[in-house]
XYZ file of C-alpha atoms in Angstrom:
338
model
C 10.582 51.747 -94.218
C 13.204 50.118 -96.207
C 13.062 48.793 -99.544
C 13.470 44.822 -99.036
C 14.435 43.008 -102.184
C 13.494 39.174 -102.755
C 15.385 37.346 -105.250
C 14.226 34.364 -107.207
C 17.094 32.086 -108.505
C 14.969 30.157 -110.325
C 13.966 30.708 -114.154
C 10.892 32.594 -114.785
C 8.962 32.201 -118.064
C 7.016 35.137 -119.009
C 3.671 34.836 -121.395
C 5.624 35.502 -124.168
C 7.452 32.152 -123.943
C 11.212 33.779 -123.145
C 12.435 32.680 -119.928
C 14.772 35.338 -117.321
C 17.060 33.382 -116.039
C 16.192 34.809 -112.701
C 13.876 37.321 -111.039
C 14.409 39.979 -108.210
C 11.249 42.458 -106.718
C 11.670 45.361 -104.486
C 8.862 45.899 -101.858
C 7.351 47.730 -98.810
C 5.964 46.089 -96.144
C 4.471 47.591 -93.050
C 2.688 46.874 -89.631
C 2.888 43.196 -88.784
C 1.099 40.241 -90.130
C -1.297 38.893 -86.990
C -1.238 35.231 -85.955
C -4.134 33.903 -88.540
C -2.608 35.573 -91.544
C -5.826 37.480 -92.422
C -5.447 40.740 -91.920
C -2.699 41.877 -95.525
C -3.886 44.661 -97.615
C -1.920 44.219 -100.571
C -1.696 47.482 -103.515
C -0.446 46.957 -106.847
C 1.256 50.381 -107.610
C -0.118 52.386 -111.380
C 3.177 53.251 -113.703
C 6.165 54.878 -112.396
C 5.369 54.384 -109.001
C 7.462 52.904 -106.545
C 7.464 50.161 -103.837
C 6.776 52.954 -101.170
C 3.197 53.368 -101.202
C 3.022 54.790 -97.378
C 5.351 57.837 -99.030
C 2.970 58.402 -102.637
C -0.439 57.249 -101.049
C 0.054 59.719 -97.863
C -3.165 60.408 -96.893
C -4.799 56.503 -97.482
C -2.051 54.621 -95.675
C -0.973 55.481 -91.792
C -1.137 55.786 -88.455
C -5.247 56.816 -87.957
C -5.573 56.253 -92.130
C -7.650 53.824 -93.527
C -5.298 51.595 -94.360
C -3.910 51.110 -90.911
C -0.465 49.857 -90.184
C -1.695 49.094 -86.525
C -4.000 47.337 -87.724
C -3.077 45.962 -90.975
C -0.266 43.889 -93.033
C 0.913 46.550 -96.384
C 2.688 45.073 -98.921
C 2.953 46.882 -102.122
C 6.048 45.651 -104.795
C 7.394 46.950 -107.623
C 6.740 46.309 -110.821
C 8.571 43.870 -113.336
C 10.054 45.937 -115.782
C 10.030 49.053 -113.706
C 13.572 50.468 -112.574
C 13.226 50.646 -108.380
C 15.016 47.507 -107.980
C 12.451 44.193 -109.553
C 13.674 43.062 -112.901
C 14.090 45.586 -115.409
C 16.424 47.229 -118.050
C 18.491 48.520 -115.267
C 18.736 44.408 -114.303
C 21.972 42.663 -114.294
C 21.281 39.952 -117.566
C 23.293 36.943 -115.591
C 24.674 35.932 -119.258
C 26.652 38.955 -120.002
C 27.264 40.583 -116.647
C 25.305 43.955 -117.833
C 22.501 45.713 -117.527
C 19.948 44.966 -119.963
C 19.046 48.015 -121.400
C 17.300 47.759 -124.188
C 17.392 44.101 -124.710
C 15.390 43.368 -121.723
C 12.067 41.820 -122.897
C 8.789 42.341 -123.457
C 6.507 41.612 -120.155
C 2.556 41.944 -120.247
C 0.387 43.180 -116.518
C 0.072 38.758 -116.538
C 3.875 38.577 -116.266
C 3.628 41.284 -113.345
C 0.622 39.181 -111.788
C 2.956 35.725 -111.869
C 6.246 37.796 -110.314
C 3.552 38.793 -107.319
C 2.572 35.616 -106.901
C 5.947 34.409 -106.154
C 6.426 37.087 -103.671
C 3.507 36.571 -101.864
C 4.100 32.649 -101.336
C 7.439 33.588 -100.581
C 6.037 36.201 -97.925
C 4.006 32.902 -96.441
C 1.225 34.569 -97.104
C -1.649 32.142 -97.665
C -4.859 35.062 -98.102
C -5.281 38.623 -99.025
C -8.263 40.784 -96.994
C -8.337 43.269 -99.453
C -6.308 43.772 -103.222
C -6.298 47.142 -104.345
C -4.652 49.783 -107.163
C -5.529 53.109 -109.337
C -5.569 52.775 -113.077
C -2.355 50.367 -114.227
C -2.257 49.098 -110.826
C -6.307 47.964 -111.311
C -5.186 46.216 -114.054
C -2.899 44.041 -112.488
C -5.060 43.480 -109.585
C -8.085 42.315 -112.073
C -6.196 39.768 -113.450
C -4.978 38.703 -110.033
C -8.231 37.985 -109.074
C -8.573 35.818 -111.957
C -5.127 33.825 -111.608
C -5.886 33.741 -107.887
C -9.443 34.117 -106.908
C -9.300 31.244 -103.807
C -6.108 34.021 -102.364
C -8.249 37.231 -102.646
C -11.042 38.001 -100.600
C -12.191 41.459 -101.651
C -10.709 44.107 -104.746
C -10.587 47.976 -104.618
C -10.360 49.381 -108.458
C -9.866 52.955 -108.624
C -9.621 54.782 -112.791
C -9.635 51.318 -114.404
C -10.236 49.323 -116.588
C -10.926 45.645 -118.149
C -8.549 46.355 -121.101
C -6.997 48.747 -122.428
C -8.908 50.830 -124.163
C -7.807 52.450 -127.967
C -7.449 55.728 -126.585
C -5.339 54.734 -123.984
C -3.355 52.840 -126.582
C -2.438 55.582 -128.660
C -2.125 58.027 -125.684
C 1.078 55.329 -124.990
C 1.905 55.101 -128.827
C 2.878 58.583 -129.451
C 4.734 58.909 -125.544
C 6.982 56.051 -127.509
C 7.126 57.612 -130.966
C 8.541 60.348 -128.610
C 11.271 58.326 -127.419
C 11.903 57.136 -130.132
C 12.431 59.909 -131.559
C 15.282 60.625 -129.373
C 18.413 58.628 -131.564
C 19.988 58.045 -127.877
C 16.673 55.416 -126.097
C 18.521 52.193 -127.176
C 21.965 52.896 -125.903
C 23.029 51.141 -123.343
C 23.675 53.567 -119.995
C 20.999 54.921 -117.572
C 20.297 58.137 -118.785
C 19.817 56.673 -122.766
C 16.495 58.722 -124.257
C 16.493 60.891 -121.540
C 14.999 63.623 -123.894
C 12.366 61.274 -125.373
C 11.313 60.468 -122.053
C 10.729 63.934 -121.417
C 8.925 64.712 -124.238
C 6.716 61.309 -123.519
C 6.333 62.720 -119.713
C 4.292 66.188 -121.161
C 2.078 63.988 -123.554
C 1.258 61.867 -120.401
C 0.788 64.934 -118.230
C -1.568 65.989 -120.203
C -4.301 63.151 -120.069
C -3.190 62.653 -116.291
C -5.499 65.963 -115.339
C -7.472 68.137 -117.846
C -8.317 71.102 -119.725
C -10.531 72.685 -116.363
C -7.671 71.915 -114.187
C -4.308 73.493 -116.070
C -6.717 77.104 -117.012
C -7.490 76.410 -112.736
C -3.912 76.155 -111.812
C -1.434 77.278 -115.071
C -2.959 80.287 -116.116
C -0.733 83.619 -116.812
C -2.492 86.721 -114.814
C -0.137 88.802 -117.463
C -2.292 89.728 -120.694
C 0.951 91.242 -122.374
C 2.901 87.858 -121.845
C 4.472 86.058 -125.310
C 6.647 83.431 -124.273
C 7.699 82.424 -121.084
C 4.206 81.129 -120.088
C 3.110 79.062 -116.782
C 1.801 75.907 -118.100
C 4.677 75.631 -120.737
C 6.985 76.233 -117.225
C 5.315 73.863 -115.491
C 5.740 70.672 -118.167
C 9.288 71.162 -117.997
C 9.596 71.254 -114.738
C 7.518 67.403 -114.705
C 9.228 66.238 -117.170
C 12.609 66.744 -115.885
C 11.810 66.037 -112.519
C 11.091 62.269 -114.049
C 14.193 62.002 -116.326
C 15.797 62.189 -112.731
C 13.647 59.619 -111.337
C 12.561 56.897 -114.293
C 14.416 55.035 -116.563
C 13.549 55.587 -121.112
C 13.607 52.053 -121.565
C 11.709 51.201 -119.176
C 9.188 53.698 -119.514
C 8.606 52.366 -123.290
C 8.422 48.739 -121.889
C 6.145 49.249 -119.535
C 3.244 51.672 -121.604
C 4.174 48.430 -123.831
C 2.831 46.223 -121.255
C -0.808 48.556 -120.668
C -1.575 47.988 -124.238
C -1.603 44.191 -123.343
C -3.937 44.424 -120.956
C -7.007 42.671 -121.588
C -8.627 40.307 -118.950
C -10.254 38.270 -121.716
C -6.957 37.030 -123.848
C -6.292 33.810 -123.771
C -9.474 32.775 -121.328
C -13.106 31.113 -123.353
C -15.107 34.461 -122.910
C -14.957 37.466 -123.538
C -14.663 40.655 -121.412
C -18.193 40.804 -119.558
C -17.859 37.213 -119.770
C -14.694 37.466 -118.018
C -15.766 40.174 -115.656
C -18.649 37.619 -114.097
C -15.955 34.934 -113.342
C -14.801 37.482 -110.343
C -16.651 36.767 -106.882
C -15.096 38.724 -104.772
C -17.047 42.140 -102.957
C -15.360 44.880 -105.179
C -15.060 48.085 -104.586
C -14.965 50.365 -108.134
C -14.053 54.124 -108.281
C -14.777 56.158 -110.728
C -13.229 60.211 -111.547
C -15.584 62.648 -112.532
C -13.286 64.422 -114.978
C -11.155 61.573 -116.006
C -9.788 61.767 -119.844
C -7.678 59.017 -119.392
C -9.496 56.125 -118.166
C -12.971 57.886 -117.723
C -16.009 56.873 -115.499
C -17.594 54.708 -118.502
C -14.935 52.410 -118.293
C -15.562 51.380 -114.345
C -19.118 51.520 -115.308
C -18.638 48.638 -117.163
C -16.834 47.103 -114.125
C -19.207 47.526 -112.162
C -22.061 46.074 -114.666
C -20.773 42.820 -114.857
C -18.528 42.370 -111.370
C -21.320 40.850 -109.831
C -20.502 41.860 -106.702
C -19.730 45.281 -107.546
C -20.328 48.404 -105.699
C -19.701 51.365 -107.892
C -18.976 55.317 -106.528
C -17.886 58.416 -108.514
C -15.872 61.195 -106.987
C -16.297 64.505 -108.451
C -13.318 65.909 -108.750
C -10.991 68.256 -110.736
C -8.309 66.441 -110.681
C -8.546 63.958 -113.526
C -7.047 60.689 -113.598
C -4.744 61.388 -110.783
C -7.644 62.051 -109.016
C -7.304 58.646 -107.972
C -3.462 59.428 -105.975
C -4.837 63.108 -104.599
C -8.652 62.430 -103.029
C -7.361 60.309 -100.567
C -9.647 61.050 -97.634
C -12.854 60.640 -100.156
C -10.787 57.988 -100.931
C -10.315 56.468 -97.486
C -14.159 57.459 -96.350
C -15.243 55.165 -99.398
C -12.557 52.394 -97.341
C -13.955 52.722 -94.334
C -17.453 52.029 -94.904
C -17.567 49.538 -97.643
C -14.564 46.969 -96.078
C -16.075 44.089 -94.769
């Protein structure tokens, strides 16, 4: 499937009060919306992913899989502030006729969800059978369930939490410091801050996996080696790979948006009380070895969402387990989906 673009020519007011003169949302759809419009599965993606969910979540989405385009109308939209077609630092600012670059305003997860709702309306979707996402995608799913409770029938939340933790904020701050240490990062060109982004990705990789994963897959068998270690090559490779496909200014903005995630913000109760407002049946999945968003955060969700079902996958892949353990996640979904 090719990417589609929804262009909203009306102004879009961010949570900060800043007004975008227009909004563009890149998205993918798979399958066909049925006559009763009751077969929609909407997937919210994480930090550096794009809207082509069938590509990056292979094994979970596709013919014969738990999420099947033969049965479901699947939607995934690129988040606001990203660099894969939705409005973000690489978009053209209508006021100047040039890309925003570092002048693109700060956004929140709530802003991303408000943009998603505009696309939902544009697509003529009145009800979402299943809304799901892992990590930052889970942040969006939680916000959306609270913003449009009558539109969402079921939730699936993976490796995520009700608010960004102090641990997560500290990691993101370290990543932004790496970007900011690159003196080019605010320059008005697409490759600005490339070296800083590579360093930020290196920090991120240490939290997406864990000690056991690196020791098992990146250890060197040569006891006499003093340089050019396999683990170092892997980190460099992952950094270069992200630099080729992403943008440092978008990464900086999106990590700031993650830091802002707190579903109790602006509401009349605390996190537990806000979760109690979520009435949808909710499947919650944790990964035993996740050090970025550990199972205790999913335990908190399961404790306070009234109709929650919790499963913990015993996996050595850490936070990335929600992207890798597709067979187990698919089995859980097949057994749980109403």
